[in-house]
mmCIF file with all atom_site columns, C-alpha atoms in Angstrom:
data_model
loop_
_atom_site.group_PDB
_atom_site.id
_atom_site.type_symbol
_atom_site.label_atom_id
_atom_site.label_alt_id
_atom_site.label_comp_id
_atom_site.label_asym_id
_atom_site.label_entity_id
_atom_site.label_seq_id
_atom_site.pdbx_PDB_ins_code
_atom_site.Cartn_x
_atom_site.Cartn_y
_atom_site.Cartn_z
_atom_site.occupancy
_atom_site.B_iso_or_equiv
_atom_site.pdbx_formal_charge
_atom_site.auth_seq_id
_atom_site.auth_comp_id
_atom_site.auth_asym_id
_atom_site.auth_atom_id
_atom_site.pdbx_PDB_model_num
ATOM 1   C CA . UNK A 1 1   ? 87.018  99.885 16.334 1.00 46.00 ? 16  UNK A CA 1
ATOM 2   C CA . UNK A 1 2   ? 83.415  99.884 17.476 1.00 44.00 ? 17  UNK A CA 1
ATOM 3   C CA . UNK A 1 3   ? 83.053  96.214 16.443 1.00 45.00 ? 18  UNK A CA 1
ATOM 4   C CA . UNK A 1 4   ? 86.057  95.066 18.503 1.00 43.00 ? 19  UNK A CA 1
ATOM 5   C CA . UNK A 1 5   ? 84.516  96.147 21.829 1.00 42.00 ? 20  UNK A CA 1
ATOM 6   C CA . UNK A 1 6   ? 81.732  93.573 21.805 1.00 41.00 ? 21  UNK A CA 1
ATOM 7   C CA . UNK A 1 7   ? 84.250  90.867 20.913 1.00 38.00 ? 22  UNK A CA 1
ATOM 8   C CA . UNK A 1 8   ? 86.543  91.929 23.801 1.00 37.00 ? 23  UNK A CA 1
ATOM 9   C CA . UNK A 1 9   ? 83.557  92.096 26.170 1.00 35.00 ? 24  UNK A CA 1
ATOM 10  C CA . UNK A 1 10  ? 82.467  88.616 25.131 1.00 34.00 ? 25  UNK A CA 1
ATOM 11  C CA . UNK A 1 11  ? 86.004  87.302 25.673 1.00 35.00 ? 26  UNK A CA 1
ATOM 12  C CA . UNK A 1 12  ? 86.150  88.875 29.157 1.00 34.00 ? 27  UNK A CA 1
ATOM 13  C CA . UNK A 1 13  ? 82.667  87.629 29.942 1.00 34.00 ? 28  UNK A CA 1
ATOM 14  C CA . UNK A 1 14  ? 83.675  84.118 28.833 1.00 37.00 ? 29  UNK A CA 1
ATOM 15  C CA . UNK A 1 15  ? 86.763  84.213 31.046 1.00 33.00 ? 30  UNK A CA 1
ATOM 16  C CA . UNK A 1 16  ? 84.733  85.454 34.025 1.00 33.00 ? 31  UNK A CA 1
ATOM 17  C CA . UNK A 1 17  ? 82.124  82.728 33.415 1.00 34.00 ? 32  UNK A CA 1
ATOM 18  C CA . UNK A 1 18  ? 84.801  80.036 33.227 1.00 35.00 ? 33  UNK A CA 1
ATOM 19  C CA . UNK A 1 19  ? 86.404  81.296 36.464 1.00 34.00 ? 34  UNK A CA 1
ATOM 20  C CA . UNK A 1 20  ? 83.018  81.348 38.197 1.00 33.00 ? 35  UNK A CA 1
ATOM 21  C CA . UNK A 1 21  ? 82.319  77.784 37.053 1.00 33.00 ? 36  UNK A CA 1
ATOM 22  C CA . UNK A 1 22  ? 85.717  76.650 38.321 1.00 31.00 ? 37  UNK A CA 1
ATOM 23  C CA . UNK A 1 23  ? 85.146  78.300 41.707 1.00 31.00 ? 38  UNK A CA 1
ATOM 24  C CA . UNK A 1 24  ? 81.716  76.707 41.978 1.00 32.00 ? 39  UNK A CA 1
ATOM 25  C CA . UNK A 1 25  ? 83.182  73.293 41.183 1.00 31.00 ? 40  UNK A CA 1
ATOM 26  C CA . UNK A 1 26  ? 85.928  73.745 43.769 1.00 31.00 ? 41  UNK A CA 1
ATOM 27  C CA . UNK A 1 27  ? 83.407  74.896 46.337 1.00 31.00 ? 42  UNK A CA 1
ATOM 28  C CA . UNK A 1 28  ? 81.393  71.713 45.883 1.00 29.00 ? 43  UNK A CA 1
ATOM 29  C CA . UNK A 1 29  ? 84.420  69.434 46.317 1.00 31.00 ? 44  UNK A CA 1
ATOM 30  C CA . UNK A 1 30  ? 85.142  68.063 49.780 1.00 33.00 ? 45  UNK A CA 1
ATOM 31  C CA . UNK A 1 31  ? 87.644  70.391 51.375 1.00 41.00 ? 46  UNK A CA 1
ATOM 32  C CA . UNK A 1 32  ? 88.309  68.054 54.312 1.00 48.00 ? 47  UNK A CA 1
ATOM 33  C CA . UNK A 1 33  ? 91.083  65.476 54.650 1.00 48.00 ? 48  UNK A CA 1
ATOM 34  C CA . UNK A 1 34  ? 90.669  62.322 52.589 1.00 67.00 ? 49  UNK A CA 1
ATOM 35  C CA . UNK A 1 35  ? 92.823  59.826 54.516 1.00 83.00 ? 50  UNK A CA 1
ATOM 36  C CA . UNK A 1 36  ? 91.460  56.267 54.467 1.00 90.00 ? 51  UNK A CA 1
ATOM 37  C CA . UNK A 1 37  ? 92.848  53.923 57.118 1.00 92.00 ? 52  UNK A CA 1
ATOM 38  C CA . UNK A 1 38  ? 91.233  50.715 55.835 1.00 91.00 ? 53  UNK A CA 1
ATOM 39  C CA . UNK A 1 39  ? 94.524  49.389 54.393 1.00 93.00 ? 54  UNK A CA 1
ATOM 40  C CA . UNK A 1 40  ? 96.376  49.758 57.718 1.00 95.00 ? 55  UNK A CA 1
ATOM 41  C CA . UNK A 1 41  ? 96.872  46.864 60.145 1.00 96.00 ? 56  UNK A CA 1
ATOM 42  C CA . UNK A 1 42  ? 93.863  46.677 62.518 1.00 97.00 ? 57  UNK A CA 1
ATOM 43  C CA . UNK A 1 43  ? 96.030  47.475 65.560 1.00 97.00 ? 58  UNK A CA 1
ATOM 44  C CA . UNK A 1 44  ? 96.953  50.847 64.016 1.00 97.00 ? 59  UNK A CA 1
ATOM 45  C CA . UNK A 1 45  ? 93.415  51.874 63.034 1.00 97.00 ? 60  UNK A CA 1
ATOM 46  C CA . UNK A 1 46  ? 91.748  54.645 65.037 1.00 97.00 ? 61  UNK A CA 1
ATOM 47  C CA . UNK A 1 47  ? 88.533  53.536 66.769 1.00 96.00 ? 62  UNK A CA 1
ATOM 48  C CA . UNK A 1 48  ? 85.104  54.565 65.479 1.00 95.00 ? 63  UNK A CA 1
ATOM 49  C CA . UNK A 1 49  ? 83.831  57.865 66.828 1.00 96.00 ? 64  UNK A CA 1
ATOM 50  C CA . UNK A 1 50  ? 86.834  59.839 65.577 1.00 96.00 ? 65  UNK A CA 1
ATOM 51  C CA . UNK A 1 51  ? 87.398  61.760 62.346 1.00 96.00 ? 66  UNK A CA 1
ATOM 52  C CA . UNK A 1 52  ? 90.477  63.066 60.577 1.00 96.00 ? 67  UNK A CA 1
ATOM 53  C CA . UNK A 1 53  ? 91.172  66.635 61.659 1.00 95.00 ? 68  UNK A CA 1
ATOM 54  C CA . UNK A 1 54  ? 94.530  67.247 59.960 1.00 96.00 ? 69  UNK A CA 1
ATOM 55  C CA . UNK A 1 55  ? 96.974  65.430 57.684 1.00 96.00 ? 70  UNK A CA 1
ATOM 56  C CA . UNK A 1 56  ? 100.661 66.336 57.797 1.00 97.00 ? 71  UNK A CA 1
ATOM 57  C CA . UNK A 1 57  ? 103.920 65.106 56.314 1.00 97.00 ? 72  UNK A CA 1
ATOM 58  C CA . UNK A 1 58  ? 106.827 64.994 58.748 1.00 98.00 ? 73  UNK A CA 1
ATOM 59  C CA . UNK A 1 59  ? 110.294 65.361 57.245 1.00 98.00 ? 74  UNK A CA 1
ATOM 60  C CA . UNK A 1 60  ? 113.396 65.387 59.377 1.00 98.00 ? 75  UNK A CA 1
ATOM 61  C CA . UNK A 1 61  ? 115.856 63.370 61.416 1.00 97.00 ? 76  UNK A CA 1
ATOM 62  C CA . UNK A 1 62  ? 115.857 60.603 64.000 1.00 97.00 ? 77  UNK A CA 1
ATOM 63  C CA . UNK A 1 63  ? 118.783 60.407 66.430 1.00 97.00 ? 78  UNK A CA 1
ATOM 64  C CA . UNK A 1 64  ? 120.105 57.067 67.707 1.00 97.00 ? 79  UNK A CA 1
ATOM 65  C CA . UNK A 1 65  ? 122.744 56.456 70.368 1.00 97.00 ? 80  UNK A CA 1
ATOM 66  C CA . UNK A 1 66  ? 124.964 53.401 70.799 1.00 97.00 ? 81  UNK A CA 1
ATOM 67  C CA . UNK A 1 67  ? 124.136 52.043 74.286 1.00 96.00 ? 82  UNK A CA 1
ATOM 68  C CA . UNK A 1 68  ? 124.342 48.857 76.327 1.00 95.00 ? 83  UNK A CA 1
ATOM 69  C CA . UNK A 1 69  ? 121.705 46.330 75.321 1.00 93.00 ? 84  UNK A CA 1
ATOM 70  C CA . UNK A 1 70  ? 119.118 45.938 78.071 1.00 90.00 ? 85  UNK A CA 1
ATOM 71  C CA . UNK A 1 71  ? 119.623 42.792 80.192 1.00 89.00 ? 86  UNK A CA 1
ATOM 72  C CA . UNK A 1 72  ? 122.492 41.627 77.964 1.00 89.00 ? 87  UNK A CA 1
ATOM 73  C CA . UNK A 1 73  ? 125.867 42.454 79.559 1.00 84.00 ? 88  UNK A CA 1
ATOM 74  C CA . UNK A 1 74  ? 128.684 43.236 77.138 1.00 87.00 ? 89  UNK A CA 1
ATOM 75  C CA . UNK A 1 75  ? 126.383 43.775 74.122 1.00 93.00 ? 90  UNK A CA 1
ATOM 76  C CA . UNK A 1 76  ? 125.421 47.093 72.573 1.00 95.00 ? 91  UNK A CA 1
ATOM 77  C CA . UNK A 1 77  ? 122.703 48.325 70.221 1.00 95.00 ? 92  UNK A CA 1
ATOM 78  C CA . UNK A 1 78  ? 121.453 51.494 68.544 1.00 96.00 ? 93  UNK A CA 1
ATOM 79  C CA . UNK A 1 79  ? 118.752 53.032 70.746 1.00 95.00 ? 94  UNK A CA 1
ATOM 80  C CA . UNK A 1 80  ? 116.148 55.532 69.507 1.00 95.00 ? 95  UNK A CA 1
ATOM 81  C CA . UNK A 1 81  ? 116.812 58.913 71.188 1.00 96.00 ? 96  UNK A CA 1
ATOM 82  C CA . UNK A 1 82  ? 114.326 61.217 69.505 1.00 95.00 ? 97  UNK A CA 1
ATOM 83  C CA . UNK A 1 83  ? 112.925 62.930 66.413 1.00 97.00 ? 98  UNK A CA 1
ATOM 84  C CA . UNK A 1 84  ? 113.472 66.406 64.988 1.00 98.00 ? 99  UNK A CA 1
ATOM 85  C CA . UNK A 1 85  ? 111.142 67.058 62.060 1.00 98.00 ? 100 UNK A CA 1
ATOM 86  C CA . UNK A 1 86  ? 109.059 69.756 60.431 1.00 98.00 ? 101 UNK A CA 1
ATOM 87  C CA . UNK A 1 87  ? 105.369 69.101 59.775 1.00 98.00 ? 102 UNK A CA 1
ATOM 88  C CA . UNK A 1 88  ? 104.007 70.169 56.381 1.00 98.00 ? 103 UNK A CA 1
ATOM 89  C CA . UNK A 1 89  ? 100.404 70.266 55.184 1.00 95.00 ? 104 UNK A CA 1
ATOM 90  C CA . UNK A 1 90  ? 99.437  68.571 51.910 1.00 91.00 ? 105 UNK A CA 1
ATOM 91  C CA . UNK A 1 91  ? 99.925  71.900 50.111 1.00 93.00 ? 106 UNK A CA 1
ATOM 92  C CA . UNK A 1 92  ? 103.596 72.168 51.158 1.00 95.00 ? 107 UNK A CA 1
ATOM 93  C CA . UNK A 1 93  ? 103.182 74.808 53.896 1.00 97.00 ? 108 UNK A CA 1
ATOM 94  C CA . UNK A 1 94  ? 104.983 74.227 57.196 1.00 98.00 ? 109 UNK A CA 1
ATOM 95  C CA . UNK A 1 95  ? 102.306 73.894 59.894 1.00 98.00 ? 110 UNK A CA 1
ATOM 96  C CA . UNK A 1 96  ? 104.333 72.672 62.853 1.00 98.00 ? 111 UNK A CA 1
ATOM 97  C CA . UNK A 1 97  ? 107.134 70.531 64.167 1.00 98.00 ? 112 UNK A CA 1
ATOM 98  C CA . UNK A 1 98  ? 107.702 67.181 65.845 1.00 98.00 ? 113 UNK A CA 1
ATOM 99  C CA . UNK A 1 99  ? 110.503 66.735 68.349 1.00 98.00 ? 114 UNK A CA 1
ATOM 100 C CA . UNK A 1 100 ? 111.509 64.945 71.528 1.00 96.00 ? 115 UNK A CA 1
ATOM 101 C CA . UNK A 1 101 ? 112.009 63.514 73.991 1.00 94.00 ? 116 UNK A CA 1
ATOM 102 C CA . UNK A 1 102 ? 109.307 63.388 75.009 1.00 95.00 ? 117 UNK A CA 1
ATOM 103 C CA . UNK A 1 103 ? 107.707 63.011 71.574 1.00 95.00 ? 118 UNK A CA 1
ATOM 104 C CA . UNK A 1 104 ? 105.894 66.329 71.053 1.00 98.00 ? 119 UNK A CA 1
ATOM 105 C CA . UNK A 1 105 ? 103.770 67.549 68.147 1.00 98.00 ? 120 UNK A CA 1
ATOM 106 C CA . UNK A 1 106 ? 103.595 71.352 68.058 1.00 98.00 ? 121 UNK A CA 1
ATOM 107 C CA . UNK A 1 107 ? 101.490 73.502 65.732 1.00 98.00 ? 122 UNK A CA 1
ATOM 108 C CA . UNK A 1 108 ? 102.706 76.864 64.454 1.00 98.00 ? 123 UNK A CA 1
ATOM 109 C CA . UNK A 1 109 ? 99.852  78.404 66.499 1.00 97.00 ? 124 UNK A CA 1
ATOM 110 C CA . UNK A 1 110 ? 101.684 77.345 69.703 1.00 96.00 ? 125 UNK A CA 1
ATOM 111 C CA . UNK A 1 111 ? 99.381  74.492 70.729 1.00 98.00 ? 126 UNK A CA 1
ATOM 112 C CA . UNK A 1 112 ? 101.222 71.228 71.364 1.00 98.00 ? 127 UNK A CA 1
ATOM 113 C CA . UNK A 1 113 ? 100.741 67.766 72.797 1.00 97.00 ? 128 UNK A CA 1
ATOM 114 C CA . UNK A 1 114 ? 102.466 64.577 73.793 1.00 98.00 ? 129 UNK A CA 1
ATOM 115 C CA . UNK A 1 115 ? 100.962 61.100 73.494 1.00 97.00 ? 130 UNK A CA 1
ATOM 116 C CA . UNK A 1 116 ? 101.063 57.531 74.763 1.00 97.00 ? 131 UNK A CA 1
ATOM 117 C CA . UNK A 1 117 ? 101.947 54.773 72.310 1.00 97.00 ? 132 UNK A CA 1
ATOM 118 C CA . UNK A 1 118 ? 99.172  52.203 71.879 1.00 98.00 ? 133 UNK A CA 1
ATOM 119 C CA . UNK A 1 119 ? 100.498 50.042 69.034 1.00 98.00 ? 134 UNK A CA 1
ATOM 120 C CA . UNK A 1 120 ? 103.130 49.618 66.337 1.00 97.00 ? 135 UNK A CA 1
ATOM 121 C CA . UNK A 1 121 ? 103.152 47.357 63.272 1.00 97.00 ? 136 UNK A CA 1
ATOM 122 C CA . UNK A 1 122 ? 105.834 46.650 60.659 1.00 96.00 ? 137 UNK A CA 1
ATOM 123 C CA . UNK A 1 123 ? 105.792 48.951 57.635 1.00 95.00 ? 138 UNK A CA 1
ATOM 124 C CA . UNK A 1 124 ? 108.859 47.721 55.770 1.00 91.00 ? 139 UNK A CA 1
ATOM 125 C CA . UNK A 1 125 ? 112.456 46.597 56.381 1.00 90.00 ? 140 UNK A CA 1
ATOM 126 C CA . UNK A 1 126 ? 114.031 50.032 55.808 1.00 92.00 ? 141 UNK A CA 1
ATOM 127 C CA . UNK A 1 127 ? 111.367 52.188 57.499 1.00 95.00 ? 142 UNK A CA 1
ATOM 128 C CA . UNK A 1 128 ? 110.099 52.937 60.968 1.00 96.00 ? 143 UNK A CA 1
ATOM 129 C CA . UNK A 1 129 ? 106.989 50.963 61.952 1.00 96.00 ? 144 UNK A CA 1
ATOM 130 C CA . UNK A 1 130 ? 103.422 52.203 61.660 1.00 97.00 ? 145 UNK A CA 1
ATOM 131 C CA . UNK A 1 131 ? 102.353 53.719 64.963 1.00 98.00 ? 146 UNK A CA 1
ATOM 132 C CA . UNK A 1 132 ? 99.147  54.633 66.790 1.00 98.00 ? 147 UNK A CA 1
ATOM 133 C CA . UNK A 1 133 ? 99.288  56.940 69.804 1.00 98.00 ? 148 UNK A CA 1
ATOM 134 C CA . UNK A 1 134 ? 96.591  58.295 72.113 1.00 98.00 ? 149 UNK A CA 1
ATOM 135 C CA . UNK A 1 135 ? 96.999  62.037 72.555 1.00 98.00 ? 150 UNK A CA 1
ATOM 136 C CA . UNK A 1 136 ? 97.350  63.629 75.962 1.00 98.00 ? 151 UNK A CA 1
ATOM 137 C CA . UNK A 1 137 ? 95.412  66.880 76.464 1.00 97.00 ? 152 UNK A CA 1
ATOM 138 C CA . UNK A 1 138 ? 96.935  69.719 74.422 1.00 97.00 ? 153 UNK A CA 1
ATOM 139 C CA . UNK A 1 139 ? 98.797  72.610 75.961 1.00 97.00 ? 154 UNK A CA 1
ATOM 140 C CA . UNK A 1 140 ? 97.636  75.935 74.544 1.00 96.00 ? 155 UNK A CA 1
ATOM 141 C CA . UNK A 1 141 ? 94.704  76.598 72.298 1.00 96.00 ? 156 UNK A CA 1
ATOM 142 C CA . UNK A 1 142 ? 94.773  75.862 68.569 1.00 97.00 ? 157 UNK A CA 1
ATOM 143 C CA . UNK A 1 143 ? 95.111  73.046 66.047 1.00 97.00 ? 158 UNK A CA 1
ATOM 144 C CA . UNK A 1 144 ? 96.223  70.464 68.633 1.00 98.00 ? 159 UNK A CA 1
ATOM 145 C CA . UNK A 1 145 ? 93.267  71.151 70.939 1.00 97.00 ? 160 UNK A CA 1
ATOM 146 C CA . UNK A 1 146 ? 90.914  68.181 71.010 1.00 98.00 ? 161 UNK A CA 1
ATOM 147 C CA . UNK A 1 147 ? 93.219  65.770 69.153 1.00 98.00 ? 162 UNK A CA 1
ATOM 148 C CA . UNK A 1 148 ? 92.429  62.230 70.346 1.00 98.00 ? 163 UNK A CA 1
ATOM 149 C CA . UNK A 1 149 ? 94.777  60.040 68.288 1.00 98.00 ? 164 UNK A CA 1
ATOM 150 C CA . UNK A 1 150 ? 97.755  60.361 65.936 1.00 98.00 ? 165 UNK A CA 1
ATOM 151 C CA . UNK A 1 151 ? 98.765  57.773 63.345 1.00 98.00 ? 166 UNK A CA 1
ATOM 152 C CA . UNK A 1 152 ? 102.235 57.523 61.793 1.00 98.00 ? 167 UNK A CA 1
ATOM 153 C CA . UNK A 1 153 ? 101.893 56.074 58.287 1.00 97.00 ? 168 UNK A CA 1
ATOM 154 C CA . UNK A 1 154 ? 103.484 56.255 54.789 1.00 96.00 ? 169 UNK A CA 1
ATOM 155 C CA . UNK A 1 155 ? 106.951 55.797 56.222 1.00 97.00 ? 170 UNK A CA 1
ATOM 156 C CA . UNK A 1 156 ? 110.290 56.228 54.469 1.00 97.00 ? 171 UNK A CA 1
ATOM 157 C CA . UNK A 1 157 ? 113.543 55.580 56.310 1.00 96.00 ? 172 UNK A CA 1
ATOM 158 C CA . UNK A 1 158 ? 114.302 56.343 59.939 1.00 96.00 ? 173 UNK A CA 1
ATOM 159 C CA . UNK A 1 159 ? 115.583 52.944 61.053 1.00 95.00 ? 174 UNK A CA 1
ATOM 160 C CA . UNK A 1 160 ? 118.719 52.536 63.157 1.00 92.00 ? 175 UNK A CA 1
ATOM 161 C CA . UNK A 1 161 ? 121.926 53.102 61.211 1.00 90.00 ? 176 UNK A CA 1
ATOM 162 C CA . UNK A 1 162 ? 123.143 49.972 59.449 1.00 86.00 ? 177 UNK A CA 1
ATOM 163 C CA . UNK A 1 163 ? 126.409 51.360 58.101 1.00 84.00 ? 178 UNK A CA 1
ATOM 164 C CA . UNK A 1 164 ? 127.777 52.558 61.451 1.00 87.00 ? 179 UNK A CA 1
ATOM 165 C CA . UNK A 1 165 ? 128.782 49.801 63.865 1.00 92.00 ? 180 UNK A CA 1
ATOM 166 C CA . UNK A 1 166 ? 127.523 49.915 67.460 1.00 95.00 ? 181 UNK A CA 1
ATOM 167 C CA . UNK A 1 167 ? 130.130 48.173 69.617 1.00 94.00 ? 182 UNK A CA 1
ATOM 168 C CA . UNK A 1 168 ? 131.384 48.544 73.196 1.00 93.00 ? 183 UNK A CA 1
ATOM 169 C CA . UNK A 1 169 ? 134.162 50.724 71.704 1.00 93.00 ? 184 UNK A CA 1
ATOM 170 C CA . UNK A 1 170 ? 131.632 53.107 70.067 1.00 94.00 ? 185 UNK A CA 1
ATOM 171 C CA . UNK A 1 171 ? 129.259 53.252 73.055 1.00 94.00 ? 186 UNK A CA 1
ATOM 172 C CA . UNK A 1 172 ? 127.896 56.779 73.523 1.00 96.00 ? 187 UNK A CA 1
ATOM 173 C CA . UNK A 1 173 ? 128.253 57.765 69.876 1.00 96.00 ? 188 UNK A CA 1
ATOM 174 C CA . UNK A 1 174 ? 125.193 59.184 68.164 1.00 96.00 ? 189 UNK A CA 1
ATOM 175 C CA . UNK A 1 175 ? 124.032 58.800 64.578 1.00 96.00 ? 190 UNK A CA 1
ATOM 176 C CA . UNK A 1 176 ? 121.341 60.801 62.775 1.00 96.00 ? 191 UNK A CA 1
ATOM 177 C CA . UNK A 1 177 ? 119.211 59.268 60.007 1.00 96.00 ? 192 UNK A CA 1
ATOM 178 C CA . UNK A 1 178 ? 116.660 60.968 57.789 1.00 97.00 ? 193 UNK A CA 1
ATOM 179 C CA . UNK A 1 179 ? 113.035 59.939 57.613 1.00 98.00 ? 194 UNK A CA 1
ATOM 180 C CA . UNK A 1 180 ? 109.631 60.960 56.336 1.00 98.00 ? 195 UNK A CA 1
ATOM 181 C CA . UNK A 1 181 ? 106.194 59.971 57.638 1.00 98.00 ? 196 UNK A CA 1
ATOM 182 C CA . UNK A 1 182 ? 102.604 61.107 57.397 1.00 97.00 ? 197 UNK A CA 1
ATOM 183 C CA . UNK A 1 183 ? 101.099 62.074 60.743 1.00 98.00 ? 198 UNK A CA 1
ATOM 184 C CA . UNK A 1 184 ? 97.316  61.858 60.719 1.00 97.00 ? 199 UNK A CA 1
ATOM 185 C CA . UNK A 1 185 ? 95.612  63.768 63.555 1.00 98.00 ? 200 UNK A CA 1
ATOM 186 C CA . UNK A 1 186 ? 92.144  62.620 64.697 1.00 98.00 ? 201 UNK A CA 1
ATOM 187 C CA . UNK A 1 187 ? 89.496  64.289 66.862 1.00 97.00 ? 202 UNK A CA 1
ATOM 188 C CA . UNK A 1 188 ? 86.268  62.933 68.347 1.00 97.00 ? 203 UNK A CA 1
ATOM 189 C CA . UNK A 1 189 ? 83.383  63.232 65.885 1.00 92.00 ? 204 UNK A CA 1
#
């Protein structure tokens, strides 16, 4: 029995050493966001002097309403009404929500902001467009404080309903479609 103790101690010591090495390796890795905007259309890229502060994945719904087409009497179209989505961090933890109108990004810490759209660019035929917005000053103190820009990228779905007709007879009806998008929050560097 006396000979098994050193073996057990060496095994424990080896496990502790391996765990310490793993922690050291993790500690030396960049813990910040890794989003690279170089593949985005230039109109959607955030100007120099800003850095990524938070990356989220928005998953939820977009509501459309069948309304009269602007400046075209007798014609109707699906009009974007607003989003209702949860914001998740890259680890799968809910960190906020996105809703509107007006379009509002709200952190779980209570801070929230609205923004002004600067640009959109096509992302694909079945997805919402890429978007760049300039953030208005945040309300409350927390994660949204100091955000300068928000990008909407990596889009899936969210376009106006194709299966449901929008006609003068269906005017006023609403349709909800699912979507997913990454929202990249930037702050001045």
